[in-house]
mmCIF file of C-alpha atoms and ligand atoms in Angstrom:
data_model
loop_
_atom_site.group_PDB
_atom_site.id
_atom_site.type_symbol
_atom_site.label_atom_id
_atom_site.label_comp_id
_atom_site.label_asym_id
_atom_site.label_seq_id
_atom_site.Cartn_x
_atom_site.Cartn_y
_atom_site.Cartn_z
ATOM 1 C CA UNK E 419 38.115 71.864 101.157
ATOM 2 C CA UNK E 420 41.090 69.631 100.139
ATOM 3 C CA UNK E 421 42.417 69.894 96.511
ATOM 4 C CA UNK E 422 44.685 67.432 94.827
ATOM 5 C CA UNK E 423 46.548 67.985 91.623
ATOM 6 C CA UNK E 424 49.258 65.761 89.747
ATOM 7 C CA UNK E 425 52.787 67.132 90.010
ATOM 8 C CA UNK E 426 52.924 68.073 86.409
ATOM 9 C CA UNK E 427 49.881 70.356 86.676
ATOM 10 C CA UNK E 428 51.782 73.694 86.753
ATOM 11 C CA UNK E 429 53.757 72.617 83.692
ATOM 12 C CA UNK E 430 50.805 73.027 81.423
ATOM 13 C CA UNK E 431 50.256 76.064 79.451
ATOM 14 C CA UNK E 432 47.952 76.303 76.462
ATOM 15 C CA UNK E 433 49.839 76.590 73.061
ATOM 16 C CA UNK E 434 46.800 78.431 71.654
ATOM 17 C CA UNK E 435 47.448 79.344 67.846
ATOM 18 C CA UNK E 436 50.297 76.828 67.780
ATOM 19 C CA UNK E 437 48.227 73.865 68.729
ATOM 20 C CA UNK E 438 47.927 71.182 66.129
ATOM 21 C CA UNK E 439 44.294 70.298 67.057
ATOM 22 C CA UNK E 440 42.523 73.037 68.979
ATOM 23 C CA UNK E 441 39.888 72.137 71.540
ATOM 24 C CA UNK E 442 37.628 74.811 70.102
ATOM 25 C CA UNK E 443 36.662 72.777 67.215
ATOM 26 C CA UNK E 444 35.252 69.200 66.531
ATOM 27 C CA UNK E 445 32.734 69.099 69.604
ATOM 28 C CA UNK E 446 29.834 71.070 70.780
ATOM 29 C CA UNK E 447 30.449 73.296 73.716
ATOM 30 C CA UNK E 448 27.638 73.689 76.176
ATOM 31 C CA UNK E 449 27.534 77.050 78.042
ATOM 32 C CA UNK E 450 26.729 77.044 81.617
ATOM 33 C CA UNK E 451 23.682 79.025 82.837
ATOM 34 C CA UNK E 452 25.545 81.649 84.618
ATOM 35 C CA UNK E 453 27.785 82.481 81.543
ATOM 36 C CA UNK E 454 24.682 82.445 79.313
ATOM 37 C CA UNK E 455 22.973 85.071 81.463
ATOM 38 C CA UNK E 456 26.201 87.216 81.583
ATOM 39 C CA UNK E 457 26.449 86.934 77.631
ATOM 40 C CA UNK E 458 22.691 88.105 77.351
ATOM 41 C CA UNK E 459 23.673 91.203 79.426
ATOM 42 C CA UNK E 460 26.975 91.965 77.647
ATOM 43 C CA UNK E 461 26.953 95.428 76.113
ATOM 44 C CA UNK E 462 29.541 97.185 73.862
ATOM 45 C CA UNK E 463 31.148 96.695 70.510
ATOM 46 C CA UNK E 464 31.354 92.862 70.871
ATOM 47 C CA UNK E 465 27.665 92.351 71.626
ATOM 48 C CA UNK E 466 26.459 91.777 68.100
ATOM 49 C CA UNK E 467 29.009 89.119 67.319
ATOM 50 C CA UNK E 468 28.570 87.604 70.642
ATOM 51 C CA UNK E 469 24.800 87.200 70.197
ATOM 52 C CA UNK E 470 25.210 85.797 66.614
ATOM 53 C CA UNK E 471 27.731 83.157 67.829
ATOM 54 C CA UNK E 472 25.399 81.641 70.330
ATOM 55 C CA UNK E 473 22.527 79.138 69.780
ATOM 56 C CA UNK E 474 20.304 80.423 72.565
ATOM 57 C CA UNK E 475 17.949 77.687 72.257
ATOM 58 C CA UNK E 476 20.413 74.914 72.752
ATOM 59 C CA UNK E 477 22.755 77.088 75.106
ATOM 60 C CA UNK E 478 25.787 76.137 72.886
ATOM 61 C CA UNK E 479 28.208 78.078 70.828
ATOM 62 C CA UNK E 480 27.402 78.039 67.092
ATOM 63 C CA UNK E 481 29.765 76.161 64.803
ATOM 64 C CA UNK E 482 30.863 76.362 61.176
ATOM 65 C CA UNK E 483 30.324 73.514 58.776
ATOM 66 C CA UNK E 484 33.664 72.042 59.547
ATOM 67 C CA UNK E 485 32.627 72.328 63.373
ATOM 68 C CA UNK E 486 34.823 75.121 64.453
ATOM 69 C CA UNK E 487 33.539 77.374 67.180
ATOM 70 C CA UNK E 488 31.918 80.732 65.929
ATOM 71 C CA UNK E 489 34.414 82.589 67.947
ATOM 72 C CA UNK E 490 37.702 80.740 66.688
ATOM 73 C CA UNK E 491 39.214 82.935 64.197
ATOM 74 C CA UNK E 492 41.483 82.070 61.113
ATOM 75 C CA UNK E 493 44.513 82.380 63.309
ATOM 76 C CA UNK E 494 43.074 79.742 65.782
ATOM 77 C CA UNK E 495 42.562 82.331 68.467
ATOM 78 C CA UNK E 496 39.313 83.096 70.235
ATOM 79 C CA UNK E 497 37.690 86.387 69.407
ATOM 80 C CA UNK E 498 35.805 86.551 72.646
ATOM 81 C CA UNK E 499 39.121 86.131 74.706
ATOM 82 C CA UNK E 500 40.665 88.843 72.807
ATOM 83 C CA UNK E 501 37.629 91.232 73.060
ATOM 84 C CA UNK E 502 36.405 90.596 76.556
ATOM 85 C CA UNK E 503 39.263 88.845 78.387
ATOM 86 C CA UNK E 504 39.791 85.456 80.041
ATOM 87 C CA UNK E 505 37.021 85.938 82.591
ATOM 88 C CA UNK E 506 34.471 86.185 79.771
ATOM 89 C CA UNK E 507 34.913 82.509 78.992
ATOM 90 C CA UNK E 508 32.200 80.031 79.891
ATOM 91 C CA UNK E 509 33.007 77.262 82.497
ATOM 92 C CA UNK E 510 33.927 74.710 79.987
ATOM 93 C CA UNK E 511 36.405 76.950 78.090
ATOM 94 C CA UNK E 512 37.848 78.405 81.231
ATOM 95 C CA UNK E 513 38.543 74.861 82.797
ATOM 96 C CA UNK E 514 39.563 72.810 79.909
ATOM 97 C CA UNK E 515 41.903 70.740 79.940
ATOM 98 C CA UNK E 516 41.318 70.577 83.586
ATOM 99 C CA UNK E 517 39.129 67.638 84.818
ATOM 100 C CA UNK E 518 37.380 67.837 88.298
ATOM 101 C CA UNK E 519 36.078 64.941 90.253
ATOM 102 C CA UNK E 520 34.077 66.265 93.196
ATOM 103 C CA UNK E 521 33.677 64.331 96.417
ATOM 104 C CA UNK E 522 32.343 65.613 99.644
ATOM 105 C CA UNK E 523 35.126 67.779 100.929
ATOM 106 C CA UNK E 524 37.724 66.958 98.190
ATOM 107 C CA UNK E 525 38.347 68.154 94.769
ATOM 108 C CA UNK E 526 40.567 66.114 92.591
ATOM 109 C CA UNK E 527 41.993 68.023 89.642
ATOM 110 C CA UNK E 528 43.541 66.403 86.772
ATOM 111 C CA UNK E 529 44.607 67.387 83.321
ATOM 112 C CA UNK E 530 42.867 65.582 80.539
ATOM 113 C CA UNK E 531 45.158 63.812 77.935
ATOM 114 C CA UNK E 532 42.502 64.817 75.232
ATOM 115 C CA UNK E 533 44.700 68.101 74.913
ATOM 116 C CA UNK E 534 47.843 67.222 72.985
ATOM 117 C CA UNK E 535 50.016 69.439 75.131
ATOM 118 C CA UNK E 536 48.920 67.690 78.316
ATOM 119 C CA UNK E 537 49.443 64.077 76.528
ATOM 120 C CA UNK E 538 53.043 65.314 75.613
ATOM 121 C CA UNK E 539 53.868 66.420 79.221
ATOM 122 C CA UNK E 540 52.541 63.161 80.607
ATOM 123 C CA UNK E 541 54.006 60.801 77.936
ATOM 124 C CA UNK E 542 57.301 62.727 78.117
ATOM 125 C CA UNK E 543 57.603 62.414 81.983
ATOM 126 C CA UNK E 544 60.018 59.748 83.112
ATOM 127 C CA UNK E 545 59.580 60.007 86.909
ATOM 128 C CA UNK E 546 56.497 58.330 88.519
ATOM 129 C CA UNK E 547 53.578 60.817 88.950
ATOM 130 C CA UNK E 548 52.957 62.002 92.510
ATOM 131 C CA UNK E 549 49.817 63.927 93.542
ATOM 132 C CA UNK E 550 49.901 67.164 95.694
ATOM 133 C CA UNK E 551 47.333 68.320 98.163
ATOM 134 C CA UNK E 552 46.324 71.880 99.217
ATOM 135 C CA UNK E 553 43.646 73.311 101.271
ATOM 136 C CA UNK E 554 41.158 76.238 100.740
ATOM 137 C CA UNK E 555 38.299 77.443 102.610
ATOM 138 C CA UNK E 556 34.726 76.547 101.614
ATOM 139 C CA UNK E 557 32.650 73.187 101.992
ATOM 140 C CA UNK E 558 29.673 71.710 100.457
ATOM 141 C CA UNK E 559 27.149 69.253 101.771
ATOM 142 C CA UNK E 560 26.699 66.076 99.698
ATOM 143 C CA UNK E 561 23.801 63.909 100.168
ATOM 144 C CA UNK E 562 24.079 60.173 99.813
ATOM 145 C CA UNK E 563 27.814 60.292 100.155
ATOM 146 C CA UNK E 564 29.468 57.368 101.774
ATOM 147 C CA UNK E 565 32.525 58.552 103.561
ATOM 148 C CA UNK E 566 33.644 55.146 104.483
ATOM 149 C CA UNK E 567 33.531 53.764 101.081
ATOM 150 C CA UNK E 568 35.226 56.862 99.747
ATOM 151 C CA UNK E 569 37.974 56.480 102.305
ATOM 152 C CA UNK E 570 38.552 52.794 101.380
ATOM 153 C CA UNK E 571 38.557 53.576 97.671
ATOM 154 C CA UNK E 572 41.284 56.281 98.244
ATOM 155 C CA UNK E 573 43.291 53.653 100.264
ATOM 156 C CA UNK E 574 42.755 51.124 97.501
ATOM 157 C CA UNK E 575 43.832 53.645 94.798
ATOM 158 C CA UNK E 576 46.950 54.452 96.653
ATOM 159 C CA UNK E 577 48.008 50.812 96.790
ATOM 160 C CA UNK E 578 47.034 50.213 93.195
ATOM 161 C CA UNK E 579 49.174 53.281 92.207
ATOM 162 C CA UNK E 580 52.095 51.991 94.262
ATOM 163 C CA UNK E 581 52.040 48.744 92.566
ATOM 164 C CA UNK E 582 51.726 50.350 89.196
ATOM 165 C CA UNK E 583 54.771 52.488 89.760
ATOM 166 C CA UNK E 584 56.935 49.638 91.014
ATOM 167 C CA UNK E 585 59.314 49.427 88.066
ATOM 168 C CA UNK E 586 61.069 46.366 89.333
ATOM 169 C CA UNK E 587 58.071 44.404 88.312
ATOM 170 C CA UNK E 588 56.935 43.546 84.740
ATOM 171 C CA UNK E 589 54.054 45.901 83.598
ATOM 172 C CA UNK E 590 51.719 42.838 82.950
ATOM 173 C CA UNK E 591 52.392 41.619 86.449
ATOM 174 C CA UNK E 592 51.462 45.092 87.833
ATOM 175 C CA UNK E 593 48.318 45.172 85.825
ATOM 176 C CA UNK E 594 47.378 41.630 86.952
ATOM 177 C CA UNK E 595 47.831 42.599 90.647
ATOM 178 C CA UNK E 596 45.831 45.861 90.158
ATOM 179 C CA UNK E 597 42.922 44.010 88.575
ATOM 180 C CA UNK E 598 43.143 41.391 91.322
ATOM 181 C CA UNK E 599 42.796 44.071 94.110
ATOM 182 C CA UNK E 600 39.892 45.825 92.234
ATOM 183 C CA UNK E 601 38.139 42.437 91.698
ATOM 184 C CA UNK E 602 38.308 41.562 95.331
ATOM 185 C CA UNK E 603 37.341 45.106 96.460
ATOM 186 C CA UNK E 604 34.420 44.720 94.355
ATOM 187 C CA UNK E 605 33.196 41.633 95.915
ATOM 188 C CA UNK E 606 33.514 43.277 99.467
ATOM 189 C CA UNK E 607 31.664 46.394 98.194
ATOM 190 C CA UNK E 608 28.826 44.142 96.977
ATOM 191 C CA UNK E 609 28.569 42.314 100.114
ATOM 192 C CA UNK E 610 28.860 45.477 102.309
ATOM 193 C CA UNK E 611 32.178 44.329 103.797
ATOM 194 C CA UNK E 612 34.319 47.127 102.847
ATOM 195 C CA UNK E 613 36.299 47.118 106.059
ATOM 196 C CA UNK E 614 37.938 43.710 105.072
ATOM 197 C CA UNK E 615 39.470 45.426 102.073
ATOM 198 C CA UNK E 616 42.668 46.061 104.176
ATOM 199 C CA UNK E 617 43.302 42.350 103.976
ATOM 200 C CA UNK E 618 43.122 42.483 100.054
ATOM 201 C CA UNK E 619 45.672 45.325 100.024
ATOM 202 C CA UNK E 620 47.960 43.461 102.218
ATOM 203 C CA UNK E 621 47.647 40.194 100.369
ATOM 204 C CA UNK E 622 48.399 41.643 96.822
ATOM 205 C CA UNK E 623 51.496 43.104 98.131
ATOM 206 C CA UNK E 624 53.145 39.926 99.037
ATOM 207 C CA UNK E 625 55.554 37.698 97.033
ATOM 208 C CA UNK E 626 53.032 34.899 97.125
ATOM 209 C CA UNK E 627 50.492 36.877 95.245
ATOM 210 C CA UNK E 628 53.163 37.920 92.724
ATOM 211 C CA UNK E 629 53.953 34.313 92.046
ATOM 212 C CA UNK E 630 50.252 33.268 91.801
ATOM 213 C CA UNK E 631 49.559 36.068 89.229
ATOM 214 C CA UNK E 632 52.556 35.407 87.260
ATOM 215 C CA UNK E 633 51.644 31.846 87.038
ATOM 216 C CA UNK E 634 48.012 32.507 85.873
ATOM 217 C CA UNK E 635 49.295 35.161 83.318
ATOM 218 C CA UNK E 636 51.852 32.395 81.810
ATOM 219 C CA UNK E 637 48.796 30.057 81.349
ATOM 220 C CA UNK E 638 46.535 32.748 79.914
ATOM 221 C CA UNK E 639 49.342 33.906 77.413
ATOM 222 C CA UNK E 640 49.490 30.669 75.757
ATOM 223 C CA UNK E 641 46.050 30.773 74.361
ATOM 224 C CA UNK E 642 46.553 32.814 71.247
ATOM 225 C CA UNK E 643 42.979 32.208 69.892
ATOM 226 C CA UNK E 644 41.493 33.573 73.157
ATOM 227 C CA UNK E 645 43.822 36.416 73.254
ATOM 228 C CA UNK E 646 42.810 37.528 69.650
ATOM 229 C CA UNK E 647 39.061 37.076 70.363
ATOM 230 C CA UNK E 648 39.513 39.113 73.477
ATOM 231 C CA UNK E 649 41.355 41.974 71.660
ATOM 232 C CA UNK E 650 38.865 41.952 69.013
ATOM 233 C CA UNK E 651 35.806 42.195 71.149
ATOM 234 C CA UNK E 652 37.282 45.000 73.227
ATOM 235 C CA UNK E 653 38.184 46.787 70.102
ATOM 236 C CA UNK E 654 34.815 46.421 68.541
ATOM 237 C CA UNK E 655 33.238 47.931 71.690
ATOM 238 C CA UNK E 656 34.524 51.268 70.427
ATOM 239 C CA UNK E 657 32.019 51.253 67.542
ATOM 240 C CA UNK E 658 29.220 51.203 70.087
ATOM 241 C CA UNK E 659 30.144 54.641 71.347
ATOM 242 C CA UNK E 660 28.804 58.007 70.502
ATOM 243 C CA UNK E 661 30.778 59.308 67.672
ATOM 244 C CA UNK E 662 32.228 62.837 68.308
ATOM 245 C CA UNK E 663 34.469 63.236 65.154
ATOM 246 C CA UNK E 664 33.676 61.680 61.864
ATOM 247 C CA UNK E 665 37.184 60.754 61.085
ATOM 248 C CA UNK E 666 37.415 58.558 64.260
ATOM 249 C CA UNK E 667 35.632 55.752 62.502
ATOM 250 C CA UNK E 668 38.083 55.738 59.728
ATOM 251 C CA UNK E 669 40.899 55.339 62.160
ATOM 252 C CA UNK E 670 39.048 52.507 63.893
ATOM 253 C CA UNK E 671 38.424 50.720 60.527
ATOM 254 C CA UNK E 672 42.057 51.097 59.615
ATOM 255 C CA UNK E 673 43.142 49.561 62.883
ATOM 256 C CA UNK E 674 40.495 46.724 62.541
ATOM 257 C CA UNK E 675 41.513 45.974 59.002
ATOM 258 C CA UNK E 676 45.311 45.824 59.875
ATOM 259 C CA UNK E 677 44.927 43.744 63.094
ATOM 260 C CA UNK E 678 41.769 41.701 63.064
ATOM 261 C CA UNK E 679 40.842 40.788 59.621
ATOM 262 C CA UNK E 680 43.460 38.349 58.764
ATOM 263 C CA UNK E 681 43.041 35.741 61.591
ATOM 264 C CA UNK E 682 44.728 34.955 64.866
ATOM 265 C CA UNK E 683 47.965 33.642 63.527
ATOM 266 C CA UNK E 684 48.691 36.875 61.664
ATOM 267 C CA UNK E 685 47.520 38.981 64.616
ATOM 268 C CA UNK E 686 49.988 37.037 66.773
ATOM 269 C CA UNK E 687 52.988 37.486 64.446
ATOM 270 C CA UNK E 688 52.299 41.230 64.139
ATOM 271 C CA UNK E 689 52.205 41.667 67.833
ATOM 272 C CA UNK E 690 55.465 39.580 68.308
ATOM 273 C CA UNK E 691 57.259 41.741 65.878
ATOM 274 C CA UNK E 692 55.913 44.989 67.221
ATOM 275 C CA UNK E 693 56.732 43.943 70.890
ATOM 276 C CA UNK E 694 60.389 43.167 69.661
ATOM 277 C CA UNK E 695 60.525 46.607 67.919
ATOM 278 C CA UNK E 696 59.229 48.666 70.561
ATOM 279 C CA UNK E 697 61.449 47.022 73.117
ATOM 280 C CA UNK E 698 64.424 47.992 71.021
ATOM 281 C CA UNK E 699 63.408 51.397 69.629
ATOM 282 C CA UNK E 700 60.797 52.816 72.070
ATOM 283 C CA UNK E 701 61.666 51.444 75.422
ATOM 284 C CA UNK E 702 60.107 54.494 77.006
ATOM 285 C CA UNK E 703 56.646 52.861 76.137
ATOM 286 C CA UNK E 704 56.929 50.950 79.337
ATOM 287 C CA UNK E 705 57.000 54.230 81.332
ATOM 288 C CA UNK E 706 54.226 55.861 79.173
ATOM 289 C CA UNK E 707 52.095 52.868 79.689
ATOM 290 C CA UNK E 708 52.453 53.243 83.563
ATOM 291 C CA UNK E 709 51.707 56.919 83.387
ATOM 292 C CA UNK E 710 48.537 56.392 81.311
ATOM 293 C CA UNK E 711 47.395 53.615 83.562
ATOM 294 C CA UNK E 712 47.952 55.760 86.582
ATOM 295 C CA UNK E 713 46.088 58.742 84.777
ATOM 296 C CA UNK E 714 42.985 56.666 84.098
ATOM 297 C CA UNK E 715 42.931 54.835 87.423
ATOM 298 C CA UNK E 716 43.499 58.193 89.376
ATOM 299 C CA UNK E 717 40.800 60.068 87.418
ATOM 300 C CA UNK E 718 37.915 57.571 87.580
ATOM 301 C CA UNK E 719 38.447 54.939 90.386
ATOM 302 C CA UNK E 720 37.052 56.914 93.307
ATOM 303 C CA UNK E 721 34.022 57.835 91.332
ATOM 304 C CA UNK E 722 32.908 54.314 92.358
ATOM 305 C CA UNK E 723 31.618 55.970 95.614
ATOM 306 C CA UNK E 724 28.535 56.986 93.619
ATOM 307 C CA UNK E 725 27.800 53.855 91.678
ATOM 308 C CA UNK E 726 29.903 51.166 93.360
ATOM 309 C CA UNK E 727 31.438 49.998 90.024
ATOM 310 C CA UNK E 728 35.004 49.806 91.198
ATOM 311 C CA UNK E 729 36.120 46.801 89.061
ATOM 312 C CA UNK E 730 34.575 48.190 85.941
ATOM 313 C CA UNK E 731 36.433 51.463 86.448
ATOM 314 C CA UNK E 732 39.897 49.647 86.872
ATOM 315 C CA UNK E 733 39.009 47.404 83.903
ATOM 316 C CA UNK E 734 38.170 50.469 81.827
ATOM 317 C CA UNK E 735 41.434 52.115 82.727
ATOM 318 C CA UNK E 736 43.354 48.869 81.659
ATOM 319 C CA UNK E 737 41.533 48.342 78.500
ATOM 320 C CA UNK E 738 41.778 51.931 77.488
ATOM 321 C CA UNK E 739 45.724 51.596 77.566
ATOM 322 C CA UNK E 740 45.375 48.320 75.894
ATOM 323 C CA UNK E 741 43.207 49.732 72.977
ATOM 324 C CA UNK E 742 45.671 52.688 72.683
ATOM 325 C CA UNK E 743 48.443 50.000 72.272
ATOM 326 C CA UNK E 744 46.460 48.226 69.771
ATOM 327 C CA UNK E 745 46.147 51.599 67.779
ATOM 328 C CA UNK E 746 49.929 52.037 68.041
ATOM 329 C CA UNK E 747 50.620 48.622 66.528
ATOM 330 C CA UNK E 748 48.192 49.469 63.570
ATOM 331 C CA UNK E 749 49.916 52.835 63.149
ATOM 332 C CA UNK E 750 53.311 50.937 63.099
ATOM 333 C CA UNK E 751 52.128 48.723 60.481
ATOM 334 C CA UNK E 752 50.761 51.557 58.477
ATOM 335 C CA UNK E 753 53.957 53.488 58.861
ATOM 336 C CA UNK E 754 55.799 50.347 57.592
ATOM 337 C CA UNK E 755 57.575 49.595 60.767
ATOM 338 C CA UNK E 756 58.050 53.155 62.138
ATOM 339 C CA UNK E 757 56.607 55.151 65.018
ATOM 340 C CA UNK E 758 57.621 58.096 67.027
ATOM 341 C CA UNK E 759 56.718 60.173 69.968
ATOM 342 C CA UNK E 760 54.332 62.381 68.257
ATOM 343 C CA UNK E 761 52.371 59.292 66.937
ATOM 344 C CA UNK E 762 51.871 58.299 70.543
ATOM 345 C CA UNK E 763 50.814 61.624 71.535
ATOM 346 C CA UNK E 764 48.148 61.796 68.681
ATOM 347 C CA UNK E 765 46.744 58.345 69.356
ATOM 348 C CA UNK E 766 46.409 59.033 73.041
ATOM 349 C CA UNK E 767 44.715 62.508 72.719
ATOM 350 C CA UNK E 768 42.338 61.349 69.991
ATOM 351 C CA UNK E 769 41.398 58.257 72.017
ATOM 352 C CA UNK E 770 40.746 60.426 75.138
ATOM 353 C CA UNK E 771 38.647 62.992 73.064
ATOM 354 C CA UNK E 772 36.292 60.390 71.821
ATOM 355 C CA UNK E 773 35.921 58.294 74.976
ATOM 356 C CA UNK E 774 36.521 60.590 77.907
ATOM 357 C CA UNK E 775 34.616 63.762 76.573
ATOM 358 C CA UNK E 776 31.282 62.238 76.494
ATOM 359 C CA UNK E 777 29.407 61.303 79.508
ATOM 360 C CA UNK E 778 27.443 58.867 77.520
ATOM 361 C CA UNK E 779 30.655 57.147 76.346
ATOM 362 C CA UNK E 780 32.062 56.812 79.730
ATOM 363 C CA UNK E 781 28.897 55.420 80.887
ATOM 364 C CA UNK E 782 28.769 52.932 78.066
ATOM 365 C CA UNK E 783 32.414 51.947 78.560
ATOM 366 C CA UNK E 784 31.802 51.107 82.215
ATOM 367 C CA UNK E 785 28.582 49.208 81.343
ATOM 368 C CA UNK E 786 30.383 47.169 78.576
ATOM 369 C CA UNK E 787 33.147 46.488 81.151
ATOM 370 C CA UNK E 788 30.442 45.105 83.426
ATOM 371 C CA UNK E 789 29.044 42.978 80.816
ATOM 372 C CA UNK E 790 32.301 41.721 79.538
ATOM 373 C CA UNK E 791 34.352 41.233 82.671
ATOM 374 C CA UNK E 792 37.837 40.176 82.061
ATOM 375 C CA UNK E 793 39.229 37.548 84.459
ATOM 376 C CA UNK E 794 41.727 39.604 86.470
ATOM 377 C CA UNK E 795 44.402 37.058 85.913
ATOM 378 C CA UNK E 796 44.076 37.447 82.053
ATOM 379 C CA UNK E 797 47.229 38.651 80.337
ATOM 380 C CA UNK E 798 46.292 41.917 78.758
ATOM 381 C CA UNK E 799 49.740 43.360 77.709
ATOM 382 C CA UNK E 800 52.722 41.711 76.252
HETATM 383 S S1 SF4 H 1617 43.833 71.429 73.055
HETATM 384 FE FE1 SF4 H 1617 45.030 72.161 74.644
HETATM 385 S S2 SF4 H 1617 46.951 73.312 73.869
HETATM 386 FE FE2 SF4 H 1617 45.260 73.056 72.178
HETATM 387 S S3 SF4 H 1617 44.177 74.872 72.224
HETATM 388 FE FE3 SF4 H 1617 43.080 73.527 73.711
HETATM 389 S S4 SF4 H 1617 43.934 73.644 75.754
HETATM 390 FE FE4 SF4 H 1617 45.292 74.758 74.304
#
């Protein structure tokens, strides 16, 4: 079995009681069957507390009114971990913030930016991310797995990441090229012509493709009304998702109020001012933007082997970073023209918690991306 991990994987270490937003509160933790059976058989002093802390019917940990896990104590430490050790944790708690995508004989492990510490590591990283491979014994049989499609998706992802990490190109051009590749791959997947994807990879790495995409981006940039309508529509999609934390809606409403309720002229002015500000005072955003795009693309793109939705996955990656950017603009306005690294970390991990930690939301996002396909040559970033 081949395992892949990002190069910053080993840098992560849970900050436990020092974490500003513990992952043991705010969402329901489902206990896997094996752990549930183990908990039922646990004897000793901790048994009583253990049994009371579990909702046996639902197979979840009980929560307090403010949605804290029943085992999370006042010092923000886990009582179960303290009493029974790390191995006692259920699969979700043991793995988090690791995210595993499973393919026939490959396991791709990433770290979710829904953990503030991971977001801090990723956003603070200047060098382009690389992915490391290692092998371990053990294989599983997967039915209905198309190894040819998977291998083309892996090739496509490699080319797209190479383009995203080419810092000699403007970020918007990189995004345009990547959307173009995914769009053309999608056409071939639909027609069952995946072997011709190699032509697509080659074409989008040529100067002529860059010139063409740049020309289309310039045209698209001029239409302010369309840009505003597009941004508003993408943002409003977030209201259609399952709500995981109550205060998320308040944040959405704040952003909506600041950015979209005063019309397209004002929206455009705010964005111009912000783009100038961020270019001068937070130039590292360009690198952070790249790291986030690579993160989303790497995590989700090859999942298209199961549902064929390659373009929707790339669009979701791009739109996610775009929406994070929109929320940064609104936060900058709220802070009266100021923003710092911790603001970026917070917006990124909160977005990720709401969108990435609900299968329903991920599915919904992809469906909405399919319904509202953005033309690949549309200017998304400034
Ligand atoms: S969110 Fe991350 S740093 Fe915080 S407690 Fe959970 S794993 Fe640890």
